[in-house]
Short mmCIF file of C-alpha atoms in Angstrom, two decimals:
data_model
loop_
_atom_site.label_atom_id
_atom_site.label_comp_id
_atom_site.label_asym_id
_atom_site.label_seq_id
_atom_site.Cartn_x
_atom_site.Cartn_y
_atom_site.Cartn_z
CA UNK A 1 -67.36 -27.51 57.52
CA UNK A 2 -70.21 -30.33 57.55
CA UNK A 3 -67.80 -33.03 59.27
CA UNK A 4 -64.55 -32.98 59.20
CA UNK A 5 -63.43 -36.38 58.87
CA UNK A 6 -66.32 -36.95 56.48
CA UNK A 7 -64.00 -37.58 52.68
CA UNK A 8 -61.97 -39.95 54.87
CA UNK A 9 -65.33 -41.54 56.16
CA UNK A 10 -67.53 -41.75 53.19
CA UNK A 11 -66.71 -43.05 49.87
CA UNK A 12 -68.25 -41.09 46.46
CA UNK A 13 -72.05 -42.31 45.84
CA UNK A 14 -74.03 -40.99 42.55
CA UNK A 15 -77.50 -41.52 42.69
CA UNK A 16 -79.39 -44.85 42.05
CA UNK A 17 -80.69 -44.93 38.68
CA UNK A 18 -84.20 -47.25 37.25
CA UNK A 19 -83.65 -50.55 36.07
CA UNK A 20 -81.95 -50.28 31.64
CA UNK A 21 -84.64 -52.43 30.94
CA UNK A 22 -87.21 -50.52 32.33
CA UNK A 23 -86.44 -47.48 31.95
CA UNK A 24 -85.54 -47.65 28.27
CA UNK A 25 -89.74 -48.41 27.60
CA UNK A 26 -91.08 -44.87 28.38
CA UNK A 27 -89.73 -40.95 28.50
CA UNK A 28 -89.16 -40.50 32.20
CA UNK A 29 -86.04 -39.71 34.37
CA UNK A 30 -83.57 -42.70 34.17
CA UNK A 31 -82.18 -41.40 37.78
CA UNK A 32 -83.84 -41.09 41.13
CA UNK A 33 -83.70 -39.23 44.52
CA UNK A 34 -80.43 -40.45 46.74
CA UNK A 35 -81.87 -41.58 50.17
CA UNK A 36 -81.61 -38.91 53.20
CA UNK A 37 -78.92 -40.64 54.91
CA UNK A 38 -76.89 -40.99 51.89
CA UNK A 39 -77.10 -37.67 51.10
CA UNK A 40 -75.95 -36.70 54.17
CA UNK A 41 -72.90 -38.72 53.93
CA UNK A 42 -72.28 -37.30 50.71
CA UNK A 43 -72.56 -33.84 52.06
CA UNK A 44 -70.23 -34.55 54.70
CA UNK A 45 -67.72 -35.51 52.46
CA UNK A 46 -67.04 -31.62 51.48
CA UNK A 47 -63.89 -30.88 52.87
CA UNK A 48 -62.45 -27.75 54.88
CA UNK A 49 -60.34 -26.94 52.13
CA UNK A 50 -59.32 -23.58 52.67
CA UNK A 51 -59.84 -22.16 49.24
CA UNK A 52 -62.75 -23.63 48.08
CA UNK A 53 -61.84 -23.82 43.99
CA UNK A 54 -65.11 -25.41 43.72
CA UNK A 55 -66.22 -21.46 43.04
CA UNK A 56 -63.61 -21.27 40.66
CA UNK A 57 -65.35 -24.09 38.32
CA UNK A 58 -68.60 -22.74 39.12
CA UNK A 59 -69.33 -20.45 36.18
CA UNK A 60 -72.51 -18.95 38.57
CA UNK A 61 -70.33 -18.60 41.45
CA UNK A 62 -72.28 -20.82 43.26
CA UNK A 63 -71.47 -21.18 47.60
CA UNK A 64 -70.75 -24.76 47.00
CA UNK A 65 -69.09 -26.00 50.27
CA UNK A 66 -71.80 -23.02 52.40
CA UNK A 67 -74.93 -25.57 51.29
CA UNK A 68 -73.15 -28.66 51.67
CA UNK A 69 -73.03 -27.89 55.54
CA UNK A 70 -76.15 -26.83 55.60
CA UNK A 71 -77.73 -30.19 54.18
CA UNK A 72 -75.58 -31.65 56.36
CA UNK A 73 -76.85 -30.32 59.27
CA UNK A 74 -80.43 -30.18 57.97
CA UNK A 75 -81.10 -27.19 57.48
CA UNK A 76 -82.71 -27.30 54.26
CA UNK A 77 -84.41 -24.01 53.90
CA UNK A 78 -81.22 -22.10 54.85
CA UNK A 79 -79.36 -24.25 51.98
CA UNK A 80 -82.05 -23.30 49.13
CA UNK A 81 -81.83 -19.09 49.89
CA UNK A 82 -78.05 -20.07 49.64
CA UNK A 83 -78.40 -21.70 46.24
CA UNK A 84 -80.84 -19.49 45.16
CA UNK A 85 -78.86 -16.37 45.41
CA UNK A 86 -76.41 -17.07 42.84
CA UNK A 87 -78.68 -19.62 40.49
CA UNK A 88 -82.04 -18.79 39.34
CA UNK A 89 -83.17 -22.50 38.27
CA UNK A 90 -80.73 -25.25 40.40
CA UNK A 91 -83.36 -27.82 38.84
CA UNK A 92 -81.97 -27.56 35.65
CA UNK A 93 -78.01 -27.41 36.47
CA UNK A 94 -78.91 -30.01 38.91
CA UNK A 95 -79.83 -32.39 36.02
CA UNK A 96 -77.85 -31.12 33.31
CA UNK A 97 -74.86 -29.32 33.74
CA UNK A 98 -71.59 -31.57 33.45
CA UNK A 99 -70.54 -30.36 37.29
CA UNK A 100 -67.17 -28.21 36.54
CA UNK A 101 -67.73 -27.21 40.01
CA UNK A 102 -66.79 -31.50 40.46
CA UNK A 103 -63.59 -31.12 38.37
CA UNK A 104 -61.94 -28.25 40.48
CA UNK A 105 -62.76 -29.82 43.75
CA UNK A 106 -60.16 -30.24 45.94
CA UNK A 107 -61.03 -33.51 46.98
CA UNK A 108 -60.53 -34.08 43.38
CA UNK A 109 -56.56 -34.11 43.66
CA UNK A 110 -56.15 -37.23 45.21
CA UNK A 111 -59.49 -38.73 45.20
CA UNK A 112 -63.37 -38.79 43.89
CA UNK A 113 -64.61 -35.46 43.94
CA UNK A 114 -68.01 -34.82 46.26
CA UNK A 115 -71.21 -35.21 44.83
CA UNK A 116 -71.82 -31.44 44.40
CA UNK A 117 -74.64 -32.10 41.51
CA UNK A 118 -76.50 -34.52 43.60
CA UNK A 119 -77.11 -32.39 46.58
CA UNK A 120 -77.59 -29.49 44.32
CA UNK A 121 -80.86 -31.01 42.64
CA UNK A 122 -81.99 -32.79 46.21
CA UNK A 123 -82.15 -28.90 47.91
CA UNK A 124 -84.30 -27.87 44.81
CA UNK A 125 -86.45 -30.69 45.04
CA UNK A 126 -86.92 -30.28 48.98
CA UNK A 127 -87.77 -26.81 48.26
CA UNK A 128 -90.43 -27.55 45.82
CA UNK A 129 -92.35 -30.26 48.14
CA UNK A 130 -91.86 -27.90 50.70
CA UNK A 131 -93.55 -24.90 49.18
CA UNK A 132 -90.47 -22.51 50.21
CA UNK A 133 -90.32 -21.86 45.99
CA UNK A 134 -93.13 -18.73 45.54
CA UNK A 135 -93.08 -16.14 43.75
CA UNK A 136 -91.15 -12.78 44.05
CA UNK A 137 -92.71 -10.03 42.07
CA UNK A 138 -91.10 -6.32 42.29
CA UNK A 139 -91.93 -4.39 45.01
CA UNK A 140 -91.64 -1.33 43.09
CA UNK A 141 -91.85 -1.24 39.13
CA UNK A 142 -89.35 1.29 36.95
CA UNK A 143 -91.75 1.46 33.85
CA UNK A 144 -89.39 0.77 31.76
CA UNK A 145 -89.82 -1.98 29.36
CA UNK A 146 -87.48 -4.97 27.89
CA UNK A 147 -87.99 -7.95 25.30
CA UNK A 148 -85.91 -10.85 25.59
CA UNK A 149 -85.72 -12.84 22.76
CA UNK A 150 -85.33 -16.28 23.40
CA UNK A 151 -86.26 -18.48 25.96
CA UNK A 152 -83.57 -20.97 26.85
CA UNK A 153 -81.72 -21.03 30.35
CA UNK A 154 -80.05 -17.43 29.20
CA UNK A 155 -83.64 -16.16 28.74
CA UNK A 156 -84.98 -17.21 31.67
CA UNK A 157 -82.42 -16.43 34.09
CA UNK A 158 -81.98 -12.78 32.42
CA UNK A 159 -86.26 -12.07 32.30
CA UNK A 160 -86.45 -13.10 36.08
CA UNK A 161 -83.84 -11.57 37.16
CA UNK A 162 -84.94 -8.22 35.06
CA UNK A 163 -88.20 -9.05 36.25
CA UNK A 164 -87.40 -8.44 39.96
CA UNK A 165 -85.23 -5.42 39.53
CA UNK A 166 -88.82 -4.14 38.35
CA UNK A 167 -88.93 -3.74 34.84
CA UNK A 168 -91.93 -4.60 32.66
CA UNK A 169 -91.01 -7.91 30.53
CA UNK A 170 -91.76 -9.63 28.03
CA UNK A 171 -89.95 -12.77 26.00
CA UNK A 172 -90.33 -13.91 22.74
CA UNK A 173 -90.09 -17.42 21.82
CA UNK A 174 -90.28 -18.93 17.60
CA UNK A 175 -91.71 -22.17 19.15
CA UNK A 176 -95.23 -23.32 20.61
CA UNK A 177 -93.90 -23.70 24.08
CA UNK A 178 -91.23 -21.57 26.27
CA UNK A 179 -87.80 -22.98 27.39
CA UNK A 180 -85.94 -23.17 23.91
CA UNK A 181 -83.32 -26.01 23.76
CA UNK A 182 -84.50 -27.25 27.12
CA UNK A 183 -87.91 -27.98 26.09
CA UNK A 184 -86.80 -29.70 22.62
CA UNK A 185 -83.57 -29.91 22.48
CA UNK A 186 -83.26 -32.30 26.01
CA UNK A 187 -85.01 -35.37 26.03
CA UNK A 188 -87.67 -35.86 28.69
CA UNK A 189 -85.52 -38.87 30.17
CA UNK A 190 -82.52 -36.37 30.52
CA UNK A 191 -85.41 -33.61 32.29
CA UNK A 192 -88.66 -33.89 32.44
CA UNK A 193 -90.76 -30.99 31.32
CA UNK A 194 -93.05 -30.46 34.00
CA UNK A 195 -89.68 -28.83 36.05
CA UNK A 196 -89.92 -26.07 33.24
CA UNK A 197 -93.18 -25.79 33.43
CA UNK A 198 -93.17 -24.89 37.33
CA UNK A 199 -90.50 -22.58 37.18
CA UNK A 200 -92.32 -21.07 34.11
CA UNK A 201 -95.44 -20.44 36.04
CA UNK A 202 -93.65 -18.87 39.10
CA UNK A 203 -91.96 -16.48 36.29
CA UNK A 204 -95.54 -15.68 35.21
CA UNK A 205 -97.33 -14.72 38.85
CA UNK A 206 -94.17 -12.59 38.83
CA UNK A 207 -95.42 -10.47 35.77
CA UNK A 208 -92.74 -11.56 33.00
CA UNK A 209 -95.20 -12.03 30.12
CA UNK A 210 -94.67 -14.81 28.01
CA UNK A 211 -94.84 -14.64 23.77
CA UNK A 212 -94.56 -18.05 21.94
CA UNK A 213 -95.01 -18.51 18.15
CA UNK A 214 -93.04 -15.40 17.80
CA UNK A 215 -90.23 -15.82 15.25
CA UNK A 216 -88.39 -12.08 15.90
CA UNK A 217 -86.64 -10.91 12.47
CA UNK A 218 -89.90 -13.27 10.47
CA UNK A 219 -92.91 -12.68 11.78
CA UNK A 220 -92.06 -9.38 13.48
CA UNK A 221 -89.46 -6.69 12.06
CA UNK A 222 -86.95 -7.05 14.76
CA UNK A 223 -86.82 -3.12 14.39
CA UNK A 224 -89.57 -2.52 15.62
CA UNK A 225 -88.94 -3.96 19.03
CA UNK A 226 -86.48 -1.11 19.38
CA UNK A 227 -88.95 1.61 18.96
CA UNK A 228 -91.47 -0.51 21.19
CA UNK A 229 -89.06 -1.56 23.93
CA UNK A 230 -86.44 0.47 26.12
CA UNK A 231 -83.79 -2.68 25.83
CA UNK A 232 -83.44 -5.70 23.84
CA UNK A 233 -81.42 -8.87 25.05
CA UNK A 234 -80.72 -11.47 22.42
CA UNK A 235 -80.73 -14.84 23.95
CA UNK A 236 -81.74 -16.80 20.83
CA UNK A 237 -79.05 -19.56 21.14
CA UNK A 238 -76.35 -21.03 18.58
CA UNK A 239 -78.87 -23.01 16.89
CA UNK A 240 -76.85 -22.69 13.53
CA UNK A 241 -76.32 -27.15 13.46
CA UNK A 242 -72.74 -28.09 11.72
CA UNK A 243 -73.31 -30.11 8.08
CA UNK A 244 -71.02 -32.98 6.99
CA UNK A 245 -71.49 -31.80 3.26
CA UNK A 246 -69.43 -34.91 1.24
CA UNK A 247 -71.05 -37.29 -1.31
CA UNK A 248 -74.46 -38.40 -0.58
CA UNK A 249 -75.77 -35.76 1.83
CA UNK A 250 -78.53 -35.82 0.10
CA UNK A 251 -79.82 -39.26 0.25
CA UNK A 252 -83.34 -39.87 2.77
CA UNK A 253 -82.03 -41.27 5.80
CA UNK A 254 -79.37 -38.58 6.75
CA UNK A 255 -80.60 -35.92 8.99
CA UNK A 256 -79.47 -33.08 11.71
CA UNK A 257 -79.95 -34.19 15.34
CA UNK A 258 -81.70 -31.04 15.88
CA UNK A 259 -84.38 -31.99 13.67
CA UNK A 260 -84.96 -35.46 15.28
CA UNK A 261 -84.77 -34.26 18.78
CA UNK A 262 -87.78 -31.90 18.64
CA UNK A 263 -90.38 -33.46 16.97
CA UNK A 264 -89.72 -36.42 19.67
CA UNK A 265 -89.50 -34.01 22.98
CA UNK A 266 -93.57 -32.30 20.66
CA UNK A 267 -94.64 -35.91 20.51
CA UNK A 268 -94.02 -36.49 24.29
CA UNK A 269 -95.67 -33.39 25.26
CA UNK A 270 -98.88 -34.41 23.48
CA UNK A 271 -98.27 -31.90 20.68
CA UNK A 272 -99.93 -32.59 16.79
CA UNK A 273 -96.64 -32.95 14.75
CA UNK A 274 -96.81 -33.45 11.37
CA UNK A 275 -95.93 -37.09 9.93
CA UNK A 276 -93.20 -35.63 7.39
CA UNK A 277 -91.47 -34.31 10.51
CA UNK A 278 -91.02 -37.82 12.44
CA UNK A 279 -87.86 -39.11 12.30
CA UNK A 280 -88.41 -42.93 13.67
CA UNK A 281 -85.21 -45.38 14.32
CA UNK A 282 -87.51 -48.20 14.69
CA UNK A 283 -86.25 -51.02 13.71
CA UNK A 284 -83.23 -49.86 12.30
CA UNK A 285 -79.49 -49.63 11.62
CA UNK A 286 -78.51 -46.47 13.40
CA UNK A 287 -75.23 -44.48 13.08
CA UNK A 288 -74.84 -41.13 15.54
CA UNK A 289 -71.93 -38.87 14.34
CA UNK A 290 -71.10 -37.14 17.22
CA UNK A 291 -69.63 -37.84 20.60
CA UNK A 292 -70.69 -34.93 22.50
CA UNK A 293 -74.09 -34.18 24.72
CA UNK A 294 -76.07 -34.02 21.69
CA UNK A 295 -75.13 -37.35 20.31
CA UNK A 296 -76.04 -38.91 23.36
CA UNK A 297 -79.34 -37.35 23.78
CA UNK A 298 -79.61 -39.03 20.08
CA UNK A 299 -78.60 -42.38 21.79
CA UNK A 300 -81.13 -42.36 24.34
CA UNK A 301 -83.61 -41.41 22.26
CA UNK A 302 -83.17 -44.23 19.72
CA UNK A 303 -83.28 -46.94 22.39
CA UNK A 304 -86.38 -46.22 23.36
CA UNK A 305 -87.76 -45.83 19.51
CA UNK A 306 -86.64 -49.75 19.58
CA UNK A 307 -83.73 -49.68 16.99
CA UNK A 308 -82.28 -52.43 15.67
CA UNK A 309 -78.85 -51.35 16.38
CA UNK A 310 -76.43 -48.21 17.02
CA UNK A 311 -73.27 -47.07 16.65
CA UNK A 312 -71.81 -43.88 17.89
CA UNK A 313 -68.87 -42.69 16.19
CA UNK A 314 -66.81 -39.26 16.63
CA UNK A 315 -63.94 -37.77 14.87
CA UNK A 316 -61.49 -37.48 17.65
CA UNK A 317 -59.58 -39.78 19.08
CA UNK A 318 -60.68 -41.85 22.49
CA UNK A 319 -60.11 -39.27 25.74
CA UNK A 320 -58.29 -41.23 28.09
CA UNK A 321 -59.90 -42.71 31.26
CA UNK A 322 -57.78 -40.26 33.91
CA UNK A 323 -57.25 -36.94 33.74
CA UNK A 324 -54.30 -36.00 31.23
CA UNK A 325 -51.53 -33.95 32.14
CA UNK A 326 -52.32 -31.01 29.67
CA UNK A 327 -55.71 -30.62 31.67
CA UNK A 328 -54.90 -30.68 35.14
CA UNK A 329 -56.50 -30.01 38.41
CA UNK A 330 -58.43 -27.85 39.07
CA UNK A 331 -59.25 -27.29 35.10
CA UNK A 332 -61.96 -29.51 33.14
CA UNK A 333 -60.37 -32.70 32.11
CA UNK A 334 -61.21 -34.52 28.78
CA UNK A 335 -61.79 -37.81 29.79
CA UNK A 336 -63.97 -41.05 29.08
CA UNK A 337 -67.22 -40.02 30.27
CA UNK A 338 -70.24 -42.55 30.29
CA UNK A 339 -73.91 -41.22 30.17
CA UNK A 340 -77.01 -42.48 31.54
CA UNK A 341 -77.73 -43.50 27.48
CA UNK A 342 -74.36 -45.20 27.26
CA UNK A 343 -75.06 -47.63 29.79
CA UNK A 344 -78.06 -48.61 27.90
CA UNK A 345 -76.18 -49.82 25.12
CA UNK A 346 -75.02 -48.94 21.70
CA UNK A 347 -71.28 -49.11 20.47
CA UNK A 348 -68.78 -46.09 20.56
CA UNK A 349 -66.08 -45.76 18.28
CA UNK A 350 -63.47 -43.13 17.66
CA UNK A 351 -61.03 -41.61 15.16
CA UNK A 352 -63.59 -42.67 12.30
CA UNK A 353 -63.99 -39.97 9.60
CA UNK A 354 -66.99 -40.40 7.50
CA UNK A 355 -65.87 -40.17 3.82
CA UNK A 356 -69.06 -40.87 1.67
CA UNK A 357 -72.65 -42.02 1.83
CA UNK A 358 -74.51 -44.56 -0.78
CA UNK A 359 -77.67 -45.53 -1.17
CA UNK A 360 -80.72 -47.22 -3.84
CA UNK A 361 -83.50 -45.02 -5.17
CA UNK A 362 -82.56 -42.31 -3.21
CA UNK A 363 -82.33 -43.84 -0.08
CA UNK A 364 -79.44 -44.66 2.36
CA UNK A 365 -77.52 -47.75 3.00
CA UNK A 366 -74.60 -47.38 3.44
CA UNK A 367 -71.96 -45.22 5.29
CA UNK A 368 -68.06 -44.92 3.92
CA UNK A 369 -65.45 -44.30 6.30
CA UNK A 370 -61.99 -44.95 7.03
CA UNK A 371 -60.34 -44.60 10.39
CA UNK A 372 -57.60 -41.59 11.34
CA UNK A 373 -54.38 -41.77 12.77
CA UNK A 374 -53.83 -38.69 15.53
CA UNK A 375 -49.88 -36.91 15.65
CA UNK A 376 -48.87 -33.26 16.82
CA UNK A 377 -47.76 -31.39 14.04
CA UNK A 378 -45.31 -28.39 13.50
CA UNK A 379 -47.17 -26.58 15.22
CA UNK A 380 -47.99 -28.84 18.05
CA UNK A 381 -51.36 -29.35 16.98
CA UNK A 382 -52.92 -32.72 16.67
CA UNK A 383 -53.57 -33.27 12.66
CA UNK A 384 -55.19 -36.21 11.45
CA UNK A 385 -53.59 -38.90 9.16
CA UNK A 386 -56.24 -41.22 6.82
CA UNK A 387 -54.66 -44.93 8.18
CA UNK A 388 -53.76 -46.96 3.99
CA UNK A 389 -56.13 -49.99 4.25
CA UNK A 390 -58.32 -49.15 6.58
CA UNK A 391 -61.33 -47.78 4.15
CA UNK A 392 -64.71 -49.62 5.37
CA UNK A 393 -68.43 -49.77 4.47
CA UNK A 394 -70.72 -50.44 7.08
CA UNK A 395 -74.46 -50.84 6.37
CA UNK A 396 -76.98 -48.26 7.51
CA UNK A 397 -80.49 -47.07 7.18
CA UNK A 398 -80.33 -43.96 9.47
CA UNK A 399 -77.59 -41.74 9.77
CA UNK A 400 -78.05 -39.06 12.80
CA UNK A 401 -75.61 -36.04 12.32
CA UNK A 402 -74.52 -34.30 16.31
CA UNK A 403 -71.15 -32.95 15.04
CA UNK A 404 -71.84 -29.46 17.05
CA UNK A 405 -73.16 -25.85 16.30
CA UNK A 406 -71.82 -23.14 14.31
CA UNK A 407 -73.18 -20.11 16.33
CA UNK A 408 -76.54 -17.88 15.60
CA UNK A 409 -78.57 -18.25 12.68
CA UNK A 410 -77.37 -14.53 10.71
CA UNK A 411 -80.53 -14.28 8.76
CA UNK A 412 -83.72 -11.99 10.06
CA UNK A 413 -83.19 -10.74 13.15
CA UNK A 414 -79.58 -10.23 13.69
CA UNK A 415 -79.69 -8.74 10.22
CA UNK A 416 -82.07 -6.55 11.11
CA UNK A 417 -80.85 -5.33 14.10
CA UNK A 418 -77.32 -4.74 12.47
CA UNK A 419 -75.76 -6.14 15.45
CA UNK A 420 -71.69 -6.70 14.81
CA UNK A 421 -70.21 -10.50 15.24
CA UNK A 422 -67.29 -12.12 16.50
CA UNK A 423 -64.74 -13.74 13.74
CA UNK A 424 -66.09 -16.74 15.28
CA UNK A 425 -69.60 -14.97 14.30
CA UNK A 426 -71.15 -15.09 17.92
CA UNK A 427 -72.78 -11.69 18.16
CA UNK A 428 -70.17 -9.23 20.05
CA UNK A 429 -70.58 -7.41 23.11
CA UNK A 430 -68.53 -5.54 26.02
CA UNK A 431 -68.21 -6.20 29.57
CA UNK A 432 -71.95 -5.54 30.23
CA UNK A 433 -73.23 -7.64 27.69
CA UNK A 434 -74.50 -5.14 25.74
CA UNK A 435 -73.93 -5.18 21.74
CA UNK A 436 -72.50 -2.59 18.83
CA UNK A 437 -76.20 -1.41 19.14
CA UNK A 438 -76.85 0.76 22.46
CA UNK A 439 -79.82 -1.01 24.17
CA UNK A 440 -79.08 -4.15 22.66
CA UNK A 441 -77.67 -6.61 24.96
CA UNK A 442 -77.05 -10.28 24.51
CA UNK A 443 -76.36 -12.75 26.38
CA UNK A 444 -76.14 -17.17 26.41
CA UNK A 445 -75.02 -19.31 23.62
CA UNK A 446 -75.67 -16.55 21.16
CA UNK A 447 -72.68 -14.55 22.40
CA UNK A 448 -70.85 -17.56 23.98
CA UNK A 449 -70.78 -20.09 21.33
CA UNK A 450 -72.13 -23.60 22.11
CA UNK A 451 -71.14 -24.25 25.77
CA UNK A 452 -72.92 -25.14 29.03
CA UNK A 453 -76.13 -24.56 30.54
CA UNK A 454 -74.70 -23.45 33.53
CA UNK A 455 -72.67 -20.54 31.34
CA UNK A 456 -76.23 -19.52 29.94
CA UNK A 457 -77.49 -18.87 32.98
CA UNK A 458 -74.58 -16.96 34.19
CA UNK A 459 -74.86 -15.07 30.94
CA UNK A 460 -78.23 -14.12 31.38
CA UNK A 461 -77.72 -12.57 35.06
CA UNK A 462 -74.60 -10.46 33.69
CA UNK A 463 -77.15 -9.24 30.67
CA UNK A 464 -79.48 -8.05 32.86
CA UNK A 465 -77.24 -6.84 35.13
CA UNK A 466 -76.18 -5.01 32.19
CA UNK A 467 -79.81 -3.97 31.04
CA UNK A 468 -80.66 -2.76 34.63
CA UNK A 469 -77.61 -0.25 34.88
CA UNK A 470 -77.89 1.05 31.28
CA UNK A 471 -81.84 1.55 32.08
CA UNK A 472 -81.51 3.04 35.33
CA UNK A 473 -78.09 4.44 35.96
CA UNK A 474 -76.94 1.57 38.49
CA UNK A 475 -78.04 -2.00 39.53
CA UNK A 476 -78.01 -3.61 43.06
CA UNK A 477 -78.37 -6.90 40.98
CA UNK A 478 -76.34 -10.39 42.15
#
């Protein structure tokens, strides 16, 4: 391995990270690039383990400890062709995946885990100012023809990947610009969108052809994609947002986080959104329910609209600070985790449950809530228990709702295509990814549930994976 006294040598470093204050006044990336020689230390801090259960975490598979020695030893463009081969777009794990691959590393057992992320997104970047990332179209094309619709990370991955096994394809995306939740669902200071938009237009000198302000199942009869297309992958997401539907839902002031993120991400990109759609938390009292991702992408966001204050408040109780015994090593532990738009301020809060809202002239102003009490029950479940006394009002003028996804939107196309779902109602399919409808694959957080980038684009390789052996009898895929 890269050195093998390095963990005892070399303490955990994350990267340095812009000034709060500064940072907090415009839409760019809150963290920058770790020096050379500290990334070098922090490569040399991957141990020889023996069993490297850093693949185990991985959901891509991904040759963790393989690259780490190679950065180490500086040899860069060896380390990206290693990366590459098991994840089509390291620029976007890099930044947002929550680093499983950290959780089961064996370093992790007894001390900080090595910085796996970090060098991840510095080989990426190398490889960009480099000019080692080019484009790889077919060298032979199979004439046969597949839509994916839906252009998150499942998309992507599955299109390029089809792409290069030398099928004609095309993807089909309901919004102005490609890249789904990543272009308006992440906030710029999270990832910038100009590392979509390079990726994007190495995808296009490849030949995958690129159809926004398509809405599949609205615009277009998803039916007739069958007739037109030789296979179908659905990669339209879990974009089906959770309600809190109690007393006062319907005041002006409560909304979905998914339709405050977007117009913000449009705005950003220069894009004409209409006034009715922008949600502002200027100068306001701000309450995020929600303590997941999604609330904190809420956070961030409302910092830098200048609020006048913000709490974040979730359901469950506080995760403790070390890993608990019923998630141990080398599974993924709920624990206290701070983000980049933590650190920039707001209050968290937990076992709250919102009860009511009120408001004057059809406008919100206040929130009801009353805090929980969490006990195992019979069955050894945690249950909730309303604590007498502790009812509370707290004043609000904005009320930002992140409580999580409840799978596909059923309506249009998957009607259409008379695809079967999950109890869960995730759209179903076998061990190739393929659906109750033959040539109908699927693949991401529309088969998945809501879960992790890095899942999506492990679920788009196995689709087309899938898509490449039902078109052409077998697939020398990765």
């Amino acid at each position: 391995m890269a050195k093998t006294t390095g963990f005892m040598e070399f303490t955990r470093q994350g990267p340095p990270s812009r000034p709060v204050a500064e940072r907090v006044t415009d839409w760019l990336e809150y963290y920058e690039e770790m020096p050379p020689k500290q990334l070098n230390e922090q490569a040399a801090r991957c141990m020889d383990c023996g069993v490297p259960f850093c693949h185990q975490g991985c959901p891509l598979g991904n040759i963790i400890p393989d690259w780490n020695d190679l950065v180490y030893r500086g040899h860069w463009r060896d380390a990206i062709e290693r990366l590459h081969a098991t994840n089509n777009f390291p620029e976007f794990t890099g930044r947002l995946c929550p680093a499983p691959c950290e959780a089961a590393c064996v370093l992790g057992i007894n001390d900080d885990p090595v910085t796996i992320k970090q060098v991840e997104v510095s080989i990426i970047e190398r490889a960009w100012r480099e000019g080692w990332i080019r484009p790889e179209p077919p060298q032979q094309r199979t004439e046969r023809r597949v839509a994916v619709i839906g252009s998150g990370p499942a998309g992507l991955a599955a299109a390029q990947q089809l792409r290069r096994a030398g099928h004609d394809v095309t993807v089909f995306e309901r919004d102005e610009r490609i890249g789904g939740l990543l272009r308006y669902g992440i906030p710029e200071f999270k990832m910038e969108k100009r590392f979509i938009d390079r990726r994007l237009e190495q995808m296009e000198a490849e030949g995958v052809v690129f159809r926004p302000s398509v809405n599949i199942g609205v615009d277009v009869d998803a039916r007739d994609l069958v007739n037109e297309f030789d296979a179908i992958c659905l990669s339209g997401g879990a974009t089906h947002s959770r309600d809190l539907p109690i007393p006062g839902r319907d005041l002006d002031g409560i909304h979905l986080a998914m339709d405050f993120l977007p117009p913000q991400n449009k705005l950003v990109a220069g894009d004409d959104v209409p006034e009715s759609e922008v949600i502002s938390a200027a100068g306001k009292r701000v309450i995020i329910l929600g303590g997941g991702d999604t609330g904190a992408d809420c956070l961030g966001t409302v910092h830098r609209h200048g609020a006048l204050s913000v709490k974040q408040w979730e359901l469950l109780p506080r995760p403790p600070d070390t890993r608990p015994p019923e998630t141990p090593w080398p599974t993924w532990p709920n624990i206290f985790r701070t983000s980049g738009a933590h650190q920039e301020g707001g209050d968290r809060d937990y076992s709250i449950l919102t009860k009511e809202f009120t408001g004057e002239n059809g406008r919100l102003t206040a929130l009801h809530g009353v805090r929980l009490e969490w006990a195992p029950g019979e069955d050894g479940r945690m249950e909730m228990t309303e604590i007498p006394g502790s009812e509370f009002v707290e004043p609000v003028d904005l009320v930002l709702l992140a409580l999580g996804f409840l799978g596909p939107e059923r309506p249009g196309m998957l009607e259409q295509l008379g695809v079967e779902l999950t109890d869960r109602g995730n759209v179903a399919a076998d061990e190739n990814k393929m659906t109750s409808v033959p040539g109908i694959f699927t693949a991401g957080d529309m088969t998945r549930g809501q879960s992790l980038i890095v899942w999506a684009i492990a679920e788009g390789r196995d689709a087309a994976r899938g898509i490449d052996r039902y078109l052409m009898g077998e697939t020398s895929l990765p």
